[in-house]
Short mmCIF file of C-alpha atoms (C1' of nucleotides) in Angstrom, two decimals:
data_model
loop_
_atom_site.label_atom_id
_atom_site.label_comp_id
_atom_site.label_asym_id
_atom_site.label_seq_id
_atom_site.Cartn_x
_atom_site.Cartn_y
_atom_site.Cartn_z
CA MET A 290 -11.77 -22.10 20.68
CA LYS A 291 -14.62 -23.12 18.43
CA GLU A 292 -12.98 -25.81 15.76
CA ILE A 293 -13.77 -25.16 12.38
CA GLN A 294 -10.94 -26.64 10.75
CA THR A 295 -11.18 -26.53 7.21
CA VAL A 296 -9.68 -29.30 4.62
CA TRP A 297 -5.85 -28.41 5.13
CA PRO A 298 -4.61 -26.72 1.49
CA VAL A 299 -2.60 -29.49 -0.76
CA GLY A 300 0.71 -29.46 -0.63
CA VAL A 301 1.61 -27.15 2.13
CA LYS A 302 3.03 -28.80 5.36
CA LYS A 303 1.47 -28.41 8.35
CA THR A 304 3.11 -26.60 10.87
CA LYS A 305 1.73 -24.96 14.21
CA PRO A 306 2.35 -21.30 12.72
CA ARG A 307 0.37 -22.13 10.12
CA ALA A 308 -2.60 -23.46 11.75
CA CYS A 309 -2.97 -20.92 13.98
CA VAL A 310 -3.03 -18.32 10.78
CA LEU A 311 -5.81 -20.36 9.39
CA SER A 312 -7.59 -20.69 12.64
CA VAL A 313 -7.69 -17.19 13.11
CA LEU A 314 -8.93 -16.36 9.48
CA GLU A 315 -11.62 -18.96 10.11
CA HIS A 316 -12.71 -17.53 13.11
CA ALA A 317 -12.41 -13.99 11.73
CA GLU A 318 -15.70 -12.23 10.96
CA SER A 319 -14.31 -9.70 8.51
CA PRO A 320 -10.48 -9.75 6.82
CA LEU A 321 -7.93 -9.21 8.72
CA SER A 322 -4.44 -7.53 8.18
CA ALA A 323 -1.33 -9.20 9.46
CA MET A 324 -1.09 -7.28 12.34
CA ASP A 325 -4.70 -7.82 13.44
CA ILE A 326 -3.60 -11.83 12.69
CA TYR A 327 -0.66 -11.43 15.11
CA SER A 328 -2.38 -10.21 17.63
CA ARG A 329 -5.20 -12.48 17.45
CA ILE A 330 -2.48 -15.33 17.39
CA GLU A 331 -0.98 -14.32 20.95
CA LYS A 332 -3.68 -14.50 22.83
CA ASP A 333 -4.16 -17.97 22.86
CA THR A 334 -1.52 -20.33 21.27
CA SER A 335 1.94 -19.63 20.78
CA THR A 336 3.64 -16.41 19.68
CA VAL A 337 4.01 -16.21 15.41
CA TRP A 338 6.54 -13.78 14.60
CA LEU A 339 5.32 -11.17 12.15
CA SER A 340 7.22 -11.37 9.49
CA THR A 341 6.98 -15.08 9.44
CA ILE A 342 2.75 -14.37 9.20
CA TYR A 343 3.33 -12.56 5.91
CA ARG A 344 5.37 -14.85 4.58
CA ILE A 345 2.41 -17.29 5.05
CA LEU A 346 -0.14 -15.76 4.01
CA GLU A 347 1.90 -14.93 0.98
CA LEU A 348 2.11 -18.55 0.56
CA PHE A 349 -1.73 -19.18 1.60
CA VAL A 350 -2.46 -16.53 -1.48
CA GLU A 351 -0.52 -18.10 -3.92
CA LYS A 352 -2.26 -21.51 -2.81
CA GLY A 353 -5.28 -19.91 -3.27
CA VAL A 354 -6.59 -20.47 0.59
CA VAL A 355 -6.68 -16.81 1.08
CA VAL A 356 -7.23 -13.86 -0.39
CA LYS A 357 -5.47 -10.47 -0.11
CA THR A 358 -7.19 -7.13 -0.88
CA THR A 359 -6.20 -3.29 -0.09
CA VAL A 360 -9.23 -1.16 0.41
CA MET A 361 -9.48 2.87 0.51
CA ASN A 362 -6.21 3.68 -1.20
CA ASN A 363 -3.67 3.57 1.88
CA GLU A 364 -2.51 1.70 5.01
CA MET A 365 -2.52 -2.39 5.26
CA ALA A 366 -3.56 -4.84 2.91
CA ILE A 367 -6.22 -7.23 4.59
CA TYR A 368 -6.36 -10.70 4.18
CA GLU A 369 -9.35 -13.35 4.43
CA LEU A 370 -10.36 -17.22 3.37
CA ASN A 371 -10.91 -17.69 -0.15
CA HIS A 372 -14.51 -18.68 0.13
CA TYR A 373 -14.57 -18.74 -4.06
CA GLN A 374 -17.46 -16.21 -4.42
CA HIS A 375 -16.93 -13.37 -6.24
CA LYS A 376 -17.31 -10.57 -3.90
CA HIS A 377 -16.21 -6.73 -2.84
CA TYR A 378 -15.65 -4.60 -0.09
CA ALA A 379 -17.78 -1.49 1.34
CA VAL A 380 -15.61 0.79 3.66
CA CYS A 381 -17.24 3.06 6.25
CA VAL A 382 -15.56 6.66 6.32
CA SER A 383 -16.32 7.18 9.65
CA CYS A 384 -15.26 3.26 11.91
CA ARG A 385 -13.53 2.11 8.66
CA LYS A 386 -15.77 -1.18 9.28
CA ILE A 387 -15.47 -3.04 6.41
CA VAL A 388 -18.68 -4.93 4.91
CA ALA A 389 -18.61 -7.36 2.11
CA MET A 390 -21.05 -7.44 -0.96
CA ASN A 391 -22.10 -10.03 -2.64
CA ASN A 392 -23.78 -8.35 -5.54
CA CYS A 393 -21.51 -7.14 -8.08
CA PRO A 394 -22.43 -4.41 -10.54
CA MET A 395 -19.61 -5.63 -13.34
CA GLU A 396 -21.05 -8.56 -14.50
CA LYS A 397 -23.48 -7.00 -17.06
CA PHE A 398 -20.70 -4.36 -17.91
CA VAL A 399 -17.05 -6.70 -18.60
CA PRO A 400 -18.36 -8.38 -21.59
CA LYS A 401 -18.82 -5.06 -23.82
CA LEU A 402 -15.59 -3.52 -22.29
CA ALA A 403 -13.44 -4.69 -25.35
CA ASP A 404 -13.86 -1.42 -27.02
CA ASN A 405 -10.91 0.29 -25.64
CA GLY A 406 -9.07 -2.99 -26.88
CA PHE A 407 -8.54 -4.03 -22.90
CA HIS A 408 -8.98 -7.71 -22.42
CA VAL A 409 -10.41 -7.66 -18.61
CA LEU A 410 -9.26 -10.67 -16.71
CA GLY A 411 -10.73 -9.41 -13.47
CA HIS A 412 -11.98 -6.83 -11.66
CA LYS A 413 -12.13 -4.76 -8.06
CA VAL A 414 -14.83 -2.59 -7.32
CA GLU A 415 -14.77 -0.81 -3.90
CA MET A 416 -17.47 1.34 -2.26
CA TYR A 417 -17.00 4.08 0.88
CA GLY A 418 -19.59 5.95 2.75
CA TYR A 419 -21.47 5.16 6.05
CA CYS A 420 -22.20 2.07 7.72
CA LYS A 421 -25.26 1.28 9.07
CA GLU A 422 -23.98 2.71 12.64
CA CYS A 423 -22.04 5.96 11.65
CA ASP A 424 -24.25 7.06 8.81
CA PRO A 425 -25.31 10.91 10.12
CA ASN A 426 -28.79 11.04 8.26
CA PRO A 427 -29.98 7.49 7.63
CA MET B 293 8.35 22.26 -22.71
CA LYS B 294 4.96 23.61 -23.93
CA GLU B 295 2.97 25.73 -21.52
CA ILE B 296 -0.73 24.55 -20.75
CA GLN B 297 -0.92 26.07 -17.86
CA THR B 298 -4.46 25.63 -16.26
CA VAL B 299 -5.94 27.43 -13.78
CA TRP B 300 -3.82 28.34 -10.45
CA PRO B 301 -5.77 26.32 -7.31
CA VAL B 302 -7.44 29.61 -5.53
CA GLY B 303 -6.02 29.86 -1.96
CA VAL B 304 -2.49 28.60 -3.11
CA LYS B 305 0.49 30.56 -2.87
CA LYS B 306 2.17 30.19 -6.22
CA THR B 307 5.76 28.64 -5.69
CA LYS B 308 8.64 27.05 -7.97
CA PRO B 309 8.26 23.47 -6.98
CA ARG B 310 4.23 23.61 -7.03
CA ALA B 311 4.54 25.33 -10.42
CA CYS B 312 7.27 22.46 -11.76
CA VAL B 313 4.62 19.63 -9.69
CA LEU B 314 1.25 20.83 -11.93
CA SER B 315 3.33 21.34 -15.46
CA VAL B 316 4.12 17.61 -14.93
CA LEU B 317 0.65 16.79 -14.06
CA GLU B 318 -0.34 18.79 -17.03
CA HIS B 319 2.12 17.18 -19.51
CA ALA B 320 1.40 13.32 -17.99
CA GLU B 321 -0.33 11.34 -20.41
CA SER B 322 -1.41 8.93 -17.45
CA PRO B 323 -1.32 8.77 -13.50
CA LEU B 324 2.36 9.64 -11.90
CA SER B 325 3.81 8.41 -8.62
CA ALA B 326 5.45 10.95 -6.88
CA MET B 327 8.66 9.63 -7.71
CA ASP B 328 7.91 9.76 -11.38
CA ILE B 329 6.97 13.63 -10.84
CA TYR B 330 10.26 13.90 -9.35
CA SER B 331 12.50 12.44 -12.29
CA ARG B 332 10.30 14.33 -14.50
CA ILE B 333 11.22 17.48 -12.80
CA GLU B 334 14.65 17.07 -12.51
CA LYS B 335 15.50 16.89 -16.56
CA ASP B 336 14.18 20.45 -17.39
CA THR B 337 14.16 23.30 -14.37
CA SER B 338 14.94 23.29 -10.86
CA THR B 339 15.86 19.95 -8.61
CA VAL B 340 12.39 19.79 -6.00
CA TRP B 341 12.89 17.40 -2.82
CA LEU B 342 10.72 14.36 -2.88
CA SER B 343 9.48 15.09 0.49
CA THR B 344 7.99 18.33 -1.22
CA ILE B 345 6.26 16.78 -4.28
CA TYR B 346 4.25 14.80 -1.48
CA ARG B 347 4.05 17.85 0.71
CA ILE B 348 2.61 19.29 -2.72
CA LEU B 349 0.51 16.87 -3.90
CA GLU B 350 -1.16 16.28 -0.59
CA LEU B 351 -2.02 20.00 -0.80
CA PHE B 352 -3.49 19.72 -4.41
CA VAL B 353 -5.33 16.63 -3.59
CA GLU B 354 -6.85 18.79 -0.57
CA LYS B 355 -7.50 21.19 -2.81
CA GLY B 356 -9.19 19.20 -5.02
CA VAL B 357 -7.20 20.00 -8.55
CA VAL B 358 -5.56 16.73 -8.08
CA VAL B 359 -6.58 12.44 -7.57
CA LYS B 360 -4.68 10.78 -5.75
CA THR B 361 -5.74 6.73 -5.95
CA THR B 362 -3.87 3.42 -6.22
CA VAL B 363 -3.98 0.32 -8.28
CA MET B 364 -3.46 -3.57 -8.28
CA ASN B 365 -3.18 -3.89 -4.30
CA ASN B 366 0.14 -2.04 -4.83
CA GLU B 367 2.81 0.02 -3.21
CA MET B 368 2.68 3.27 -4.57
CA ALA B 369 0.13 6.23 -4.99
CA ILE B 370 -0.44 7.59 -8.57
CA TYR B 371 -1.79 11.31 -9.04
CA GLU B 372 -3.34 13.22 -11.72
CA LEU B 373 -4.78 16.65 -12.60
CA ASN B 374 -8.61 16.10 -11.81
CA HIS B 375 -11.03 16.92 -14.58
CA TYR B 376 -14.04 16.46 -12.86
CA GLN B 377 -15.16 13.53 -14.58
CA HIS B 378 -15.86 10.07 -13.44
CA LYS B 379 -13.45 7.63 -14.25
CA HIS B 380 -11.84 4.29 -13.92
CA TYR B 381 -9.06 2.42 -14.66
CA ALA B 382 -8.09 -0.72 -15.95
CA VAL B 383 -4.36 -2.01 -15.46
CA CYS B 384 -2.24 -3.96 -17.87
CA VAL B 385 -0.83 -7.56 -15.88
CA SER B 386 1.48 -7.61 -18.31
CA CYS B 387 3.34 -4.15 -18.98
CA ARG B 388 1.15 -2.25 -15.74
CA LYS B 389 0.18 0.65 -17.98
CA ILE B 390 -2.81 2.38 -16.65
CA VAL B 391 -5.87 2.74 -18.96
CA ALA B 392 -8.10 5.25 -18.31
CA MET B 393 -11.78 4.19 -18.76
CA ASN B 394 -14.61 6.40 -19.12
CA ASN B 395 -17.93 4.29 -18.88
CA CYS B 396 -19.07 3.26 -15.58
CA PRO B 397 -20.95 0.20 -14.04
CA MET B 398 -22.08 1.84 -11.14
CA GLU B 399 -24.30 4.36 -11.94
CA LYS B 400 -26.85 2.27 -12.40
CA PHE B 401 -25.82 -0.30 -9.46
CA VAL B 402 -25.28 2.16 -6.63
CA PRO B 403 -28.91 3.27 -5.93
CA LYS B 404 -30.05 0.17 -5.05
CA LEU B 405 -27.61 -0.74 -2.49
CA ALA B 406 -29.22 0.36 0.67
CA ASP B 407 -30.28 -2.84 1.25
CA ASN B 408 -27.45 -3.53 3.71
CA GLY B 409 -27.91 -0.34 5.19
CA PHE B 410 -24.38 1.26 3.95
CA HIS B 411 -24.85 4.82 2.50
CA VAL B 412 -22.90 5.03 -0.45
CA LEU B 413 -20.54 8.26 -1.23
CA GLY B 414 -18.56 7.30 -3.24
CA HIS B 415 -17.13 4.08 -5.18
CA LYS B 416 -13.52 3.19 -7.24
CA VAL B 417 -13.67 0.24 -9.64
CA GLU B 418 -10.38 -1.29 -11.16
CA MET B 419 -9.84 -3.64 -13.92
CA TYR B 420 -6.79 -5.89 -14.45
CA GLY B 421 -6.02 -7.71 -17.84
CA TYR B 422 -3.92 -7.26 -20.54
CA CYS B 423 -3.93 -4.35 -22.86
CA LYS B 424 -4.08 -3.79 -26.88
CA GLU B 425 0.11 -4.55 -26.91
CA CYS B 426 0.27 -6.89 -24.39
CA ASP B 427 -2.63 -9.25 -25.31
CA PRO B 428 -1.32 -12.98 -26.37
CA ASN B 429 -4.78 -14.04 -27.45
CA PRO B 430 -6.22 -10.63 -29.06
"C1'" DT C 67 10.13 -45.74 15.98
"C1'" DA C 68 14.37 -43.42 15.13
"C1'" DT C 69 16.56 -40.11 11.71
"C1'" DG C 70 18.23 -37.21 8.14
"C1'" DT C 71 17.28 -33.69 5.26
"C1'" DA C 72 14.84 -30.14 2.65
"C1'" DA C 73 11.70 -26.59 4.48
"C1'" DA C 74 9.58 -23.56 7.89
"C1'" DT C 75 10.07 -20.22 11.72
"C1'" DG C 76 12.56 -17.04 14.72
"C1'" DC C 77 15.38 -13.09 14.88
"C1'" DA C 78 17.45 -9.07 13.26
"C1'" DC C 79 17.80 -6.20 10.40
"C1'" DA C 80 16.91 -4.10 5.08
"C1'" DT C 81 13.97 -1.76 1.94
"C1'" DG C 82 11.04 1.14 -0.07
"C1'" DA C 83 7.16 4.26 0.02
"C1'" DT C 84 5.48 8.32 2.82
"C1'" DT C 85 5.82 11.81 6.68
"C1'" DC C 86 8.26 14.97 10.00
"C1'" DG C 87 11.08 18.22 12.28
"C1'" DC C 88 13.72 21.86 11.64
"C1'" DA C 89 16.66 25.46 9.66
"C1'" DT C 90 16.81 28.37 5.89
"C1'" DT C 91 14.48 30.48 2.10
"C1'" DT C 92 10.72 32.43 -0.28
"C1'" DG C 93 5.88 34.71 -1.75
"C1'" DC C 94 3.44 38.20 -0.88
"C1'" DA C 95 1.14 42.04 2.42
"C1'" DT C 96 2.29 46.43 4.26
"C1'" DA D 49 12.00 47.59 0.41
"C1'" DT D 50 11.77 44.73 4.10
"C1'" DG D 51 8.86 41.58 7.88
"C1'" DC D 52 6.72 37.42 8.45
"C1'" DA D 53 4.13 33.27 7.88
"C1'" DA D 54 4.46 29.71 5.17
"C1'" DA D 55 6.95 26.67 2.21
"C1'" DT D 56 11.07 24.01 0.91
"C1'" DG D 57 15.60 21.63 1.68
"C1'" DC D 58 17.39 18.37 3.85
"C1'" DG D 59 18.05 14.82 6.86
"C1'" DA D 60 16.32 11.42 9.48
"C1'" DA D 61 12.19 8.80 11.41
"C1'" DT D 62 8.30 5.65 10.46
"C1'" DC D 63 5.20 2.09 8.93
"C1'" DA D 64 4.22 -2.06 6.55
"C1'" DT D 65 6.69 -5.32 4.40
"C1'" DG D 66 10.37 -8.17 2.92
"C1'" DT D 67 14.81 -10.71 3.43
"C1'" DG D 68 19.37 -13.48 5.21
"C1'" DC D 69 21.14 -16.69 7.90
"C1'" DA D 70 21.04 -19.70 12.20
"C1'" DT D 71 18.10 -22.78 14.34
"C1'" DT D 72 14.37 -25.63 14.72
"C1'" DT D 73 10.53 -28.77 12.52
"C1'" DA D 74 7.74 -32.14 9.87
"C1'" DC D 75 7.63 -35.72 7.16
"C1'" DA D 76 9.90 -39.45 4.37
"C1'" DT D 77 12.18 -43.54 4.75
"C1'" DA D 78 14.86 -47.03 6.69
#
DNA sequence: TATGTAAATGCACATGATTCGCATTTGCAT
DNA sequence: ATGCAAATGCGAATCATGTGCATTTACATA
């Protein structure tokens, strides 16, 4: 497995399970669920218990190294490295693939949102539709 | 309890539990979870089992009478009557109150989204922050 | 480098939302 | 009124996730 090895999060003790989880996330092409991470670890190195993975992910999220999301009103949470980039997701309703979007429609919108007396700290945008491969009428 | 009674969904057999669920939703001031509905029913009329409520909600969603959503990456789904209005939510990070928004930032954005080859069918926008009551610095 | 200790993990089991199975009841067409 | 398919009551299953506790590990200090 290729070594990418980003900087290790500060104040986090370096253990094998944590290194495994981080490594999987570094090599991931899209956000992964805890279960995804679990199965990808098993392949090469040591086994890491699922509950441990949840604990590690929780820690990484807290440290800001990882971002947790859920899409499509259901099922599992997904995790990815925090690239400190404002990002949103599009989910294919057919194959469930998750496509990350880079441009954000909220930039111009949020500032004029004080009308409801709601102080916006953050937001989440999610789109659903067909990815290139699944579109029945492209 | 005041009678609002919207039209009964077509092709849906009229039963007491279904009428209860619909009535609760008609009187709700914000989207409710299945459990919320459960406890609001107990008060006045008959008891409806939680699993039945889930089945009823599933049916109503399928018939288009009810809209199901989840907010803030969290566990429970919330349900509300479908007012056939494009709507998004803002969630207060302090009291968890859900405020519905009427204007939508996506209208101008979605059309020019074909760049990723993604065919957008729908979207979801969610904001989090402080509601009027909880804002520490208004 | 050895080692004591707090923190992390393995493991099994708890939990909370949601769903499922099946016997009983109910709405409604006849 | 009554028969039957559909809905519900009820319990128990499921699935993602969290927790408790004994054991192991990383790392500071000697």
